PDB file of C-alpha atoms and ligand atoms in Angstrom:
ATOM      1  CA  MET A   1      56.146 126.785 119.567  1.00 45.00           C
ATOM      2  CA  ARG A   2      59.395 127.448 117.756  1.00 46.00           C
ATOM      3  CA  ASN A   3      60.625 123.986 118.652  1.00 49.00           C
ATOM      4  CA  PHE A   4      57.349 122.519 117.500  1.00 45.00           C
ATOM      5  CA  ILE A   5      57.633 124.224 114.091  1.00 44.00           C
ATOM      6  CA  PHE A   6      61.272 123.152 113.880  1.00 43.00           C
ATOM      7  CA  CYS A   7      60.188 119.545 114.516  1.00 45.00           C
ATOM      8  CA  LEU A   8      57.543 119.807 111.803  1.00 43.00           C
ATOM      9  CA  ILE A   9      60.173 121.005 109.342  1.00 42.00           C
ATOM     10  CA  CYS A  10      62.434 118.107 110.387  1.00 42.00           C
ATOM     11  CA  LEU A  11      59.564 115.677 109.899  1.00 42.00           C
ATOM     12  CA  GLU A  12      58.873 117.073 106.444  1.00 40.00           C
ATOM     13  CA  MET A  13      62.537 116.730 105.525  1.00 42.00           C
ATOM     14  CA  LEU A  14      62.534 113.173 106.844  1.00 40.00           C
ATOM     15  CA  PHE A  15      59.455 112.460 104.780  1.00 38.00           C
ATOM     16  CA  PHE A  16      61.100 113.670 101.613  1.00 40.00           C
ATOM     17  CA  ALA A  17      64.321 111.875 102.470  1.00 41.00           C
ATOM     18  CA  GLY A  18      62.258 108.774 103.149  1.00 40.00           C
ATOM     19  CA  CYS A  19      60.644 108.865  99.707  1.00 46.00           C
ATOM     20  CA  GLY A  20      64.013 108.353  98.101  1.00 46.00           C
ATOM     21  CA  SER A  21      65.222 105.676 100.458  1.00 47.00           C
ATOM     22  CA  LYS A  22      62.112 103.540  99.998  1.00 56.00           C
ATOM     23  CA  GLU A  23      63.723 100.470  98.503  1.00 68.00           C
ATOM     24  CA  ILE A  24      62.577 100.484  94.912  1.00 80.00           C
ATOM     25  CA  LYS A  25      64.537  97.943  92.956  1.00 89.00           C
ATOM     26  CA  VAL A  26      66.410  99.787  90.241  1.00 94.00           C
ATOM     27  CA  PRO A  27      66.046  97.915  86.937  1.00 96.00           C
ATOM     28  CA  ASP A  28      69.070  96.473  85.149  1.00 97.00           C
ATOM     29  CA  PHE A  29      70.628  98.442  82.314  1.00 98.00           C
ATOM     30  CA  ASP A  30      71.102  96.271  79.195  1.00 98.00           C
ATOM     31  CA  GLU A  31      74.530  97.234  77.855  1.00 98.00           C
ATOM     32  CA  GLN A  32      74.312  94.781  74.960  1.00 98.00           C
ATOM     33  CA  ASN A  33      71.283  96.573  73.563  1.00 98.00           C
ATOM     34  CA  ALA A  34      73.003  99.928  74.203  1.00 98.00           C
ATOM     35  CA  MET A  35      75.952  98.644  72.154  1.00 98.00           C
ATOM     36  CA  ARG A  36      73.635  97.563  69.329  1.00 98.00           C
ATOM     37  CA  LEU A  37      72.108 101.043  69.342  1.00 98.00           C
ATOM     38  CA  LEU A  38      75.576 102.635  69.294  1.00 98.00           C
ATOM     39  CA  ILE A  39      76.587 100.549  66.257  1.00 98.00           C
ATOM     40  CA  LYS A  40      73.363 101.548  64.495  1.00 98.00           C
ATOM     41  CA  LEU A  41      74.013 105.261  65.212  1.00 98.00           C
ATOM     42  CA  VAL A  42      77.566 105.003  63.849  1.00 98.00           C
ATOM     43  CA  SER A  43      76.197 103.313  60.702  1.00 98.00           C
ATOM     44  CA  PHE A  44      74.597 106.627  59.677  1.00 97.00           C
ATOM     45  CA  GLY A  45      78.118 107.833  58.860  1.00 96.00           C
ATOM     46  CA  PRO A  46      79.439 111.358  59.536  1.00 96.00           C
ATOM     47  CA  ARG A  47      76.431 113.205  60.949  1.00 97.00           C
ATOM     48  CA  SER A  48      77.309 116.775  61.728  1.00 96.00           C
ATOM     49  CA  ALA A  49      74.434 119.239  62.131  1.00 97.00           C
ATOM     50  CA  GLY A  50      72.579 120.150  58.960  1.00 95.00           C
ATOM     51  CA  THR A  51      73.533 117.016  57.007  1.00 96.00           C
ATOM     52  CA  ALA A  52      71.064 114.492  55.589  1.00 97.00           C
ATOM     53  CA  ALA A  53      72.696 111.765  57.733  1.00 97.00           C
ATOM     54  CA  ASN A  54      72.148 113.887  60.847  1.00 98.00           C
ATOM     55  CA  LEU A  55      68.430 114.256  60.046  1.00 97.00           C
ATOM     56  CA  ARG A  56      68.078 110.534  59.287  1.00 98.00           C
ATOM     57  CA  GLN A  57      69.723 109.790  62.627  1.00 98.00           C
ATOM     58  CA  ALA A  58      67.360 112.217  64.412  1.00 98.00           C
ATOM     59  CA  GLU A  59      64.383 110.386  62.883  1.00 98.00           C
ATOM     60  CA  PHE A  60      65.844 107.064  64.035  1.00 98.00           C
ATOM     61  CA  ILE A  61      66.267 108.385  67.601  1.00 98.00           C
ATOM     62  CA  ALA A  62      62.639 109.606  67.733  1.00 98.00           C
ATOM     63  CA  LYS A  63      61.290 106.403  66.151  1.00 98.00           C
ATOM     64  CA  THR A  64      63.273 104.210  68.553  1.00 98.00           C
ATOM     65  CA  ALA A  65      62.064 106.171  71.616  1.00 98.00           C
ATOM     66  CA  ARG A  66      58.473 105.832  70.359  1.00 98.00           C
ATOM     67  CA  SER A  67      58.945 102.088  69.893  1.00 98.00           C
ATOM     68  CA  TYR A  68      59.797 101.963  73.627  1.00 98.00           C
ATOM     69  CA  GLY A  69      56.421 103.562  74.390  1.00 96.00           C
ATOM     70  CA  ALA A  70      57.602 107.142  74.943  1.00 96.00           C
ATOM     71  CA  VAL A  71      56.134 110.344  73.506  1.00 95.00           C
ATOM     72  CA  THR A  72      58.568 112.400  71.428  1.00 98.00           C
ATOM     73  CA  THR A  73      58.627 115.978  70.176  1.00 98.00           C
ATOM     74  CA  SER A  74      60.972 117.386  67.529  1.00 97.00           C
ATOM     75  CA  HIS A  75      62.051 120.997  67.927  1.00 96.00           C
ATOM     76  CA  LYS A  76      63.391 122.264  64.596  1.00 97.00           C
ATOM     77  CA  PHE A  77      65.235 125.549  64.251  1.00 97.00           C
ATOM     78  CA  LYS A  78      67.645 127.243  61.876  1.00 96.00           C
ATOM     79  CA  ARG A  79      70.869 129.049  62.708  1.00 96.00           C
ATOM     80  CA  MET A  80      73.416 130.926  60.655  1.00 93.00           C
ATOM     81  CA  THR A  81      76.792 129.192  60.965  1.00 94.00           C
ATOM     82  CA  THR A  82      80.200 129.486  59.355  1.00 92.00           C
ATOM     83  CA  GLU A  83      78.844 126.789  56.967  1.00 92.00           C
ATOM     84  CA  GLY A  84      75.829 128.950  56.067  1.00 94.00           C
ATOM     85  CA  LEU A  85      72.224 128.708  57.268  1.00 96.00           C
ATOM     86  CA  LEU A  86      71.678 125.228  58.717  1.00 95.00           C
ATOM     87  CA  GLN A  87      68.692 123.226  59.908  1.00 96.00           C
ATOM     88  CA  PHE A  88      68.956 121.818  63.446  1.00 97.00           C
ATOM     89  CA  VAL A  89      66.612 119.580  65.400  1.00 98.00           C
ATOM     90  CA  ASN A  90      66.400 118.690  69.120  1.00 98.00           C
ATOM     91  CA  ILE A  91      64.461 115.562  70.048  1.00 98.00           C
ATOM     92  CA  GLU A  92      62.631 115.667  73.381  1.00 98.00           C
ATOM     93  CA  VAL A  93      61.296 112.527  75.081  1.00 98.00           C
ATOM     94  CA  VAL A  94      59.155 113.003  78.190  1.00 97.00           C
ATOM     95  CA  ILE A  95      58.438 110.381  80.846  1.00 96.00           C
ATOM     96  CA  PRO A  96      55.860 111.936  83.201  1.00 96.00           C
ATOM     97  CA  GLY A  97      56.713 111.688  86.899  1.00 95.00           C
ATOM     98  CA  LYS A  98      54.652 112.062  90.061  1.00 93.00           C
ATOM     99  CA  ARG A  99      55.654 115.743  90.099  1.00 93.00           C
ATOM    100  CA  LYS A 100      55.534 118.264  87.291  1.00 94.00           C
ATOM    101  CA  ASN A 101      58.970 119.508  88.334  1.00 95.00           C
ATOM    102  CA  PHE A 102      61.418 117.892  85.990  1.00 97.00           C
ATOM    103  CA  VAL A 103      64.966 116.739  85.473  1.00 97.00           C
ATOM    104  CA  ILE A 104      66.638 116.951  82.071  1.00 98.00           C
ATOM    105  CA  VAL A 105      68.901 114.117  80.917  1.00 98.00           C
ATOM    106  CA  GLY A 106      70.732 115.277  77.797  1.00 98.00           C
ATOM    107  CA  SER A 107      73.174 114.108  75.164  1.00 98.00           C
ATOM    108  CA  HIS A 108      74.275 115.570  71.865  1.00 98.00           C
ATOM    109  CA  PHE A 109      73.855 113.331  68.814  1.00 98.00           C
ATOM    110  CA  ASP A 110      75.650 115.371  66.144  1.00 98.00           C
ATOM    111  CA  THR A 111      79.256 114.535  65.308  1.00 98.00           C
ATOM    112  CA  LYS A 112      82.176 116.853  64.731  1.00 97.00           C
ATOM    113  CA  LYS A 113      82.555 117.956  61.091  1.00 95.00           C
ATOM    114  CA  MET A 114      86.060 116.775  60.229  1.00 93.00           C
ATOM    115  CA  PRO A 115      88.366 117.832  57.403  1.00 89.00           C
ATOM    116  CA  GLU A 116      88.126 115.766  54.189  1.00 85.00           C
ATOM    117  CA  GLY A 117      90.031 112.493  54.367  1.00 84.00           C
ATOM    118  CA  ILE A 118      89.728 111.878  58.109  1.00 87.00           C
ATOM    119  CA  GLU A 119      87.528 108.915  58.898  1.00 88.00           C
ATOM    120  CA  PHE A 120      85.514 109.824  61.954  1.00 93.00           C
ATOM    121  CA  GLU A 121      82.882 107.556  63.485  1.00 97.00           C
ATOM    122  CA  GLY A 122      81.996 109.579  66.583  1.00 98.00           C
ATOM    123  CA  ALA A 123      81.440 106.250  68.338  1.00 98.00           C
ATOM    124  CA  ASN A 124      82.324 107.863  71.652  1.00 98.00           C
ATOM    125  CA  ASP A 125      81.700 111.569  70.949  1.00 98.00           C
ATOM    126  CA  GLY A 126      78.058 111.524  69.914  1.00 98.00           C
ATOM    127  CA  ALA A 127      76.942 107.885  69.681  1.00 98.00           C
ATOM    128  CA  SER A 128      77.863 106.506  73.139  1.00 98.00           C
ATOM    129  CA  SER A 129      75.797 108.923  75.249  1.00 98.00           C
ATOM    130  CA  THR A 130      72.951 108.916  72.697  1.00 98.00           C
ATOM    131  CA  ALA A 131      72.764 105.110  72.859  1.00 98.00           C
ATOM    132  CA  VAL A 132      72.813 105.201  76.684  1.00 98.00           C
ATOM    133  CA  LEU A 133      69.938 107.721  76.754  1.00 98.00           C
ATOM    134  CA  LEU A 134      67.829 105.574  74.427  1.00 98.00           C
ATOM    135  CA  GLU A 135      68.494 102.495  76.560  1.00 98.00           C
ATOM    136  CA  LEU A 136      67.609 104.460  79.721  1.00 98.00           C
ATOM    137  CA  ILE A 137      64.259 105.396  78.145  1.00 98.00           C
ATOM    138  CA  LYS A 138      63.629 101.759  77.223  1.00 98.00           C
ATOM    139  CA  THR A 139      64.564 100.499  80.697  1.00 98.00           C
ATOM    140  CA  ILE A 140      62.430 103.030  82.593  1.00 97.00           C
ATOM    141  CA  LYS A 141      59.401 102.575  80.312  1.00 97.00           C
ATOM    142  CA  ALA A 142      59.668  98.770  80.531  1.00 97.00           C
ATOM    143  CA  SER A 143      59.971  98.849  84.353  1.00 95.00           C
ATOM    144  CA  GLY A 144      56.485 100.353  84.680  1.00 93.00           C
ATOM    145  CA  ILE A 145      57.807 102.462  87.582  1.00 93.00           C
ATOM    146  CA  GLN A 146      56.736 106.089  87.576  1.00 92.00           C
ATOM    147  CA  PRO A 147      59.671 108.335  88.453  1.00 92.00           C
ATOM    148  CA  GLU A 148      59.311 110.875  91.245  1.00 91.00           C
ATOM    149  CA  TYR A 149      60.277 113.768  88.952  1.00 95.00           C
ATOM    150  CA  THR A 150      59.188 114.099  85.346  1.00 96.00           C
ATOM    151  CA  LEU A 151      62.119 113.075  83.172  1.00 97.00           C
ATOM    152  CA  LYS A 152      62.860 114.979  79.986  1.00 98.00           C
ATOM    153  CA  PHE A 153      65.396 113.165  77.854  1.00 98.00           C
ATOM    154  CA  VAL A 154      66.719 115.639  75.320  1.00 98.00           C
ATOM    155  CA  PHE A 155      68.869 114.729  72.327  1.00 98.00           C
ATOM    156  CA  PHE A 156      70.690 117.934  71.426  1.00 98.00           C
ATOM    157  CA  ASP A 157      71.785 118.770  67.918  1.00 98.00           C
ATOM    158  CA  GLY A 158      74.785 120.954  67.111  1.00 97.00           C
ATOM    159  CA  GLU A 159      76.907 120.629  70.232  1.00 97.00           C
ATOM    160  CA  GLU A 160      80.013 120.636  68.080  1.00 95.00           C
ATOM    161  CA  CYS A 161      81.287 123.940  66.736  1.00 95.00           C
ATOM    162  CA  PHE A 162      82.155 124.323  63.065  1.00 93.00           C
ATOM    163  CA  ASN A 163      85.034 126.710  63.491  1.00 90.00           C
ATOM    164  CA  GLU A 164      85.616 127.796  67.088  1.00 89.00           C
ATOM    165  CA  TYR A 165      83.391 127.716  70.168  1.00 87.00           C
ATOM    166  CA  GLY A 166      81.867 131.126  70.729  1.00 85.00           C
ATOM    167  CA  ALA A 167      78.598 133.031  71.073  1.00 85.00           C
ATOM    168  CA  ASN A 168      77.505 131.959  67.563  1.00 88.00           C
ATOM    169  CA  ASP A 169      79.290 128.621  67.177  1.00 92.00           C
ATOM    170  CA  GLY A 170      78.717 125.372  69.095  1.00 94.00           C
ATOM    171  CA  LEU A 171      76.103 124.343  71.710  1.00 96.00           C
ATOM    172  CA  PHE A 172      73.376 125.249  69.193  1.00 97.00           C
ATOM    173  CA  GLY A 173      70.838 122.700  70.460  1.00 98.00           C
ATOM    174  CA  SER A 174      71.326 123.177  74.197  1.00 98.00           C
ATOM    175  CA  LYS A 175      71.253 126.972  73.856  1.00 97.00           C
ATOM    176  CA  HIS A 176      68.026 126.745  71.868  1.00 98.00           C
ATOM    177  CA  TYR A 177      66.419 124.392  74.397  1.00 98.00           C
ATOM    178  CA  ALA A 178      67.533 126.538  77.360  1.00 98.00           C
ATOM    179  CA  GLY A 179      66.055 129.577  75.587  1.00 97.00           C
ATOM    180  CA  GLN A 180      62.748 127.721  75.252  1.00 97.00           C
ATOM    181  CA  LEU A 181      62.734 126.959  78.992  1.00 98.00           C
ATOM    182  CA  LYS A 182      63.065 130.685  79.628  1.00 97.00           C
ATOM    183  CA  GLU A 183      60.384 131.631  77.084  1.00 97.00           C
ATOM    184  CA  LYS A 184      57.928 129.123  78.555  1.00 97.00           C
ATOM    185  CA  LYS A 185      58.805 130.233  82.125  1.00 97.00           C
ATOM    186  CA  LEU A 186      59.855 126.688  83.044  1.00 97.00           C
ATOM    187  CA  ILE A 187      63.241 127.424  84.619  1.00 97.00           C
ATOM    188  CA  SER A 188      61.974 127.157  88.214  1.00 95.00           C
ATOM    189  CA  GLN A 189      60.416 123.743  87.455  1.00 96.00           C
ATOM    190  CA  CYS A 190      63.710 122.381  86.162  1.00 97.00           C
ATOM    191  CA  ARG A 191      65.448 120.884  89.201  1.00 95.00           C
ATOM    192  CA  ALA A 192      68.584 119.498  87.562  1.00 96.00           C
ATOM    193  CA  VAL A 193      70.302 118.941  84.229  1.00 97.00           C
ATOM    194  CA  ILE A 194      72.359 115.775  83.764  1.00 98.00           C
ATOM    195  CA  ILE A 195      74.468 115.745  80.598  1.00 98.00           C
ATOM    196  CA  LEU A 196      76.170 112.611  79.285  1.00 98.00           C
ATOM    197  CA  ASP A 197      78.978 112.940  76.736  1.00 98.00           C
ATOM    198  CA  MET A 198      81.811 110.602  75.656  1.00 98.00           C
ATOM    199  CA  VAL A 199      80.867 107.740  77.971  1.00 98.00           C
ATOM    200  CA  GLY A 200      81.923 104.678  75.957  1.00 98.00           C
ATOM    201  CA  ASP A 201      85.744 104.701  76.276  1.00 98.00           C
ATOM    202  CA  LYS A 202      86.870 101.150  77.079  1.00 97.00           C
ATOM    203  CA  ASP A 203      89.372 102.708  79.502  1.00 98.00           C
ATOM    204  CA  LEU A 204      86.679 104.617  81.375  1.00 98.00           C
ATOM    205  CA  ASN A 205      87.608 107.582  83.596  1.00 97.00           C
ATOM    206  CA  ILE A 206      84.752 109.970  84.172  1.00 98.00           C
ATOM    207  CA  THR A 207      86.076 113.501  84.681  1.00 97.00           C
ATOM    208  CA  LEU A 208      83.284 115.688  86.044  1.00 97.00           C
ATOM    209  CA  PRO A 209      84.033 119.344  85.265  1.00 97.00           C
ATOM    210  CA  ILE A 210      84.953 121.052  88.519  1.00 95.00           C
ATOM    211  CA  ASP A 211      82.023 123.479  88.222  1.00 92.00           C
ATOM    212  CA  SER A 212      79.448 120.651  88.264  1.00 95.00           C
ATOM    213  CA  ASP A 213      76.893 120.943  91.083  1.00 96.00           C
ATOM    214  CA  LYS A 214      78.399 119.475  94.273  1.00 95.00           C
ATOM    215  CA  GLN A 215      75.178 117.872  95.512  1.00 94.00           C
ATOM    216  CA  LEU A 216      74.607 116.160  92.158  1.00 96.00           C
ATOM    217  CA  CYS A 217      78.225 114.935  92.136  1.00 96.00           C
ATOM    218  CA  LYS A 218      77.808 113.486  95.625  1.00 95.00           C
ATOM    219  CA  MET A 219      74.569 111.770  94.554  1.00 95.00           C
ATOM    220  CA  LEU A 220      76.268 110.398  91.443  1.00 97.00           C
ATOM    221  CA  PHE A 221      79.214 109.030  93.455  1.00 97.00           C
ATOM    222  CA  GLU A 222      76.754 107.284  95.796  1.00 96.00           C
ATOM    223  CA  ALA A 223      74.677 106.015  92.857  1.00 97.00           C
ATOM    224  CA  ALA A 224      77.790 104.609  91.159  1.00 98.00           C
ATOM    225  CA  GLY A 225      78.923 103.025  94.436  1.00 98.00           C
ATOM    226  CA  LYS A 226      75.663 101.067  94.681  1.00 96.00           C
ATOM    227  CA  SER A 227      76.828  99.048  91.648  1.00 96.00           C
ATOM    228  CA  GLY A 228      80.477  98.918  92.770  1.00 97.00           C
ATOM    229  CA  ASN A 229      81.520 101.515  90.186  1.00 98.00           C
ATOM    230  CA  ARG A 230      82.592 104.456  92.340  1.00 98.00           C
ATOM    231  CA  LYS A 231      86.232 104.160  91.188  1.00 98.00           C
ATOM    232  CA  TYR A 232      85.386 105.235  87.626  1.00 98.00           C
ATOM    233  CA  PHE A 233      84.193 108.683  88.679  1.00 98.00           C
ATOM    234  CA  ASP A 234      86.378 111.643  89.567  1.00 97.00           C
ATOM    235  CA  TYR A 235      86.734 115.367  88.890  1.00 96.00           C
ATOM    236  CA  LEU A 236      88.458 117.181  86.075  1.00 95.00           C
ATOM    237  CA  PRO A 237      90.624 119.916  87.642  1.00 92.00           C
ATOM    238  CA  THR A 238      88.994 122.510  85.355  1.00 93.00           C
ATOM    239  CA  ALA A 239      85.625 123.600  84.002  1.00 94.00           C
ATOM    240  CA  LEU A 240      84.573 122.463  80.516  1.00 94.00           C
ATOM    241  CA  LEU A 241      82.420 123.945  77.775  1.00 94.00           C
ATOM    242  CA  ASP A 242      79.641 121.464  77.042  1.00 95.00           C
ATOM    243  CA  ASP A 243      75.842 121.273  76.799  1.00 97.00           C
ATOM    244  CA  HIS A 244      75.422 121.825  80.561  1.00 97.00           C
ATOM    245  CA  ILE A 245      76.670 125.425  80.355  1.00 96.00           C
ATOM    246  CA  PRO A 246      73.528 127.185  78.968  1.00 97.00           C
ATOM    247  CA  PHE A 247      71.561 125.670  81.885  1.00 98.00           C
ATOM    248  CA  LYS A 248      74.217 126.445  84.490  1.00 97.00           C
ATOM    249  CA  GLU A 249      74.089 130.072  83.358  1.00 97.00           C
ATOM    250  CA  MET A 250      70.369 130.058  84.265  1.00 96.00           C
ATOM    251  CA  GLY A 251      71.156 128.935  87.817  1.00 96.00           C
ATOM    252  CA  ILE A 252      69.993 125.322  87.359  1.00 96.00           C
ATOM    253  CA  PRO A 253      72.101 122.628  89.127  1.00 96.00           C
ATOM    254  CA  VAL A 254      74.050 120.801  86.401  1.00 97.00           C
ATOM    255  CA  ILE A 255      76.389 117.845  86.089  1.00 97.00           C
ATOM    256  CA  ASP A 256      78.367 116.824  83.002  1.00 98.00           C
ATOM    257  CA  ILE A 257      79.132 113.097  83.021  1.00 98.00           C
ATOM    258  CA  ILE A 258      82.022 113.075  80.560  1.00 98.00           C
ATOM    259  CA  ASP A 259      85.254 111.125  80.100  1.00 98.00           C
ATOM    260  CA  PHE A 260      87.667 113.716  78.819  1.00 97.00           C
ATOM    261  CA  GLU A 261      90.622 111.322  78.934  1.00 96.00           C
ATOM    262  CA  PHE A 262      89.897 109.418  75.731  1.00 97.00           C
ATOM    263  CA  GLY A 263      93.167 107.759  74.785  1.00 96.00           C
ATOM    264  CA  PRO A 264      96.571 108.932  76.055  1.00 96.00           C
ATOM    265  CA  GLY A 265      96.301 112.644  76.850  1.00 95.00           C
ATOM    266  CA  ASN A 266      92.769 112.662  75.353  1.00 96.00           C
ATOM    267  CA  SER A 267      94.412 112.133  71.943  1.00 97.00           C
ATOM    268  CA  PHE A 268      91.523 109.990  70.584  1.00 97.00           C
ATOM    269  CA  TRP A 269      89.128 112.947  70.962  1.00 96.00           C
ATOM    270  CA  HIS A 270      88.118 114.377  67.565  1.00 95.00           C
ATOM    271  CA  SER A 271      90.349 111.892  65.771  1.00 95.00           C
ATOM    272  CA  SER A 272      89.929 108.754  63.658  1.00 95.00           C
ATOM    273  CA  GLU A 273      90.600 106.793  66.875  1.00 97.00           C
ATOM    274  CA  ASP A 274      87.087 107.690  68.014  1.00 98.00           C
ATOM    275  CA  ASN A 275      85.771 104.411  66.652  1.00 97.00           C
ATOM    276  CA  ILE A 276      83.919 101.313  67.825  1.00 97.00           C
ATOM    277  CA  LYS A 277      87.187  99.459  68.521  1.00 97.00           C
ATOM    278  CA  ASN A 278      87.891 101.869  71.394  1.00 98.00           C
ATOM    279  CA  ILE A 279      84.437 101.491  72.959  1.00 98.00           C
ATOM    280  CA  SER A 280      83.251  98.808  75.361  1.00 98.00           C
ATOM    281  CA  ALA A 281      79.818  97.576  76.369  1.00 98.00           C
ATOM    282  CA  LYS A 282      81.164  97.353  79.936  1.00 98.00           C
ATOM    283  CA  SER A 283      81.675 101.137  80.017  1.00 98.00           C
ATOM    284  CA  LEU A 284      78.136 101.685  78.710  1.00 98.00           C
ATOM    285  CA  LYS A 285      76.920  99.439  81.550  1.00 98.00           C
ATOM    286  CA  ILE A 286      78.854 101.393  84.204  1.00 98.00           C
ATOM    287  CA  ILE A 287      77.419 104.700  82.966  1.00 98.00           C
ATOM    288  CA  GLY A 288      73.931 103.417  82.224  1.00 98.00           C
ATOM    289  CA  GLN A 289      73.529 101.681  85.594  1.00 98.00           C
ATOM    290  CA  SER A 290      75.038 104.571  87.577  1.00 98.00           C
ATOM    291  CA  THR A 291      72.752 107.084  85.826  1.00 98.00           C
ATOM    292  CA  LEU A 292      69.724 104.850  86.434  1.00 97.00           C
ATOM    293  CA  ASN A 293      70.660 104.580  90.126  1.00 96.00           C
ATOM    294  CA  LEU A 294      71.019 108.367  90.226  1.00 96.00           C
ATOM    295  CA  LEU A 295      67.629 108.964  88.575  1.00 96.00           C
ATOM    296  CA  PHE A 296      65.947 106.581  91.009  1.00 93.00           C
ATOM    297  CA  SER A 297      67.557 108.322  94.001  1.00 92.00           C
ATOM    298  CA  LEU A 298      66.627 111.864  92.931  1.00 88.00           C
ATOM    299  CA  ASN A 299      64.748 113.324  95.765  1.00 73.00           C
ATOM    300  CA  PHE A 300      65.277 117.036  96.141  1.00 66.00           C
ATOM    301  CA  VAL A 301      63.700 118.655  99.185  1.00 50.00           C
ATOM    302  CA  LYS A 302      60.575 120.421  97.953  1.00 46.00           C
ATOM    303  CA  LYS A 303      61.354 124.036  97.089  1.00 48.00           C
ATOM    304  CA  THR A 304      58.684 125.218  94.664  1.00 43.00           C
TER     305      THR A 304
HETATM  306 ZN1  LIG B 401      83.141 116.568  70.260  1.00 55.70          ZN
END
């Protein structure tokens, strides 16, 4: 009897494994459109949280997602910051899957507030991952394929701190969204959180923070390999504070797809070198296609 039950469990696992390996053709990611979106996002100018440009950009993100046939929800909230009381907004875009359990794909869209006189486009830090998320939504909606898991694309506001990262500065949007998951008792339905950040560097080297979930990393490496892009993905030797952290603290498996080697010694990060000249459509393609492959391979063994 024990062997029989064991076999049943094996069969169930095979069934779930089989769902993912069923050869669904993963659609192509259009990097040229992603690049057009990135240029449009940069055209809003400096767009740190609480600014008029930030809100205009948020409206553009929601409008664009709707034009791709997706349903959007804006979550507005206010927080006291070192700049005073500011208005923030997260944009959530849901693509219903076969299961109500969901996977979050997130990117921050705000840009770092820089001192007067420094020209800062945030082409990589802010715009690149936001453009990739929008293009992912477009590609999945246009494919007509229903994903296995419900996909919640979330555009986070206020990732950047104003003074220094701490309990009351930085990660405003992701902390707010994670708090809502807890309030609505949705944590157990959230199977994974995939964050994209700084993914447009023309010299692409993805540096997954070492505390990213090992299974998700393995799945990402395999997903990237399917398009011949495995070599662009590696680990950072350390952990990193980014939008994945509030979810990791809740026990949800997280991965932060970030290139934290932007320019020599990461010197382009939070500098005027973070501009369109240092971005390439090819890098957007590598990230967009690898993430699409990953989303189409997601197939966690049923737990809840
Ligand atoms: Zn930043």
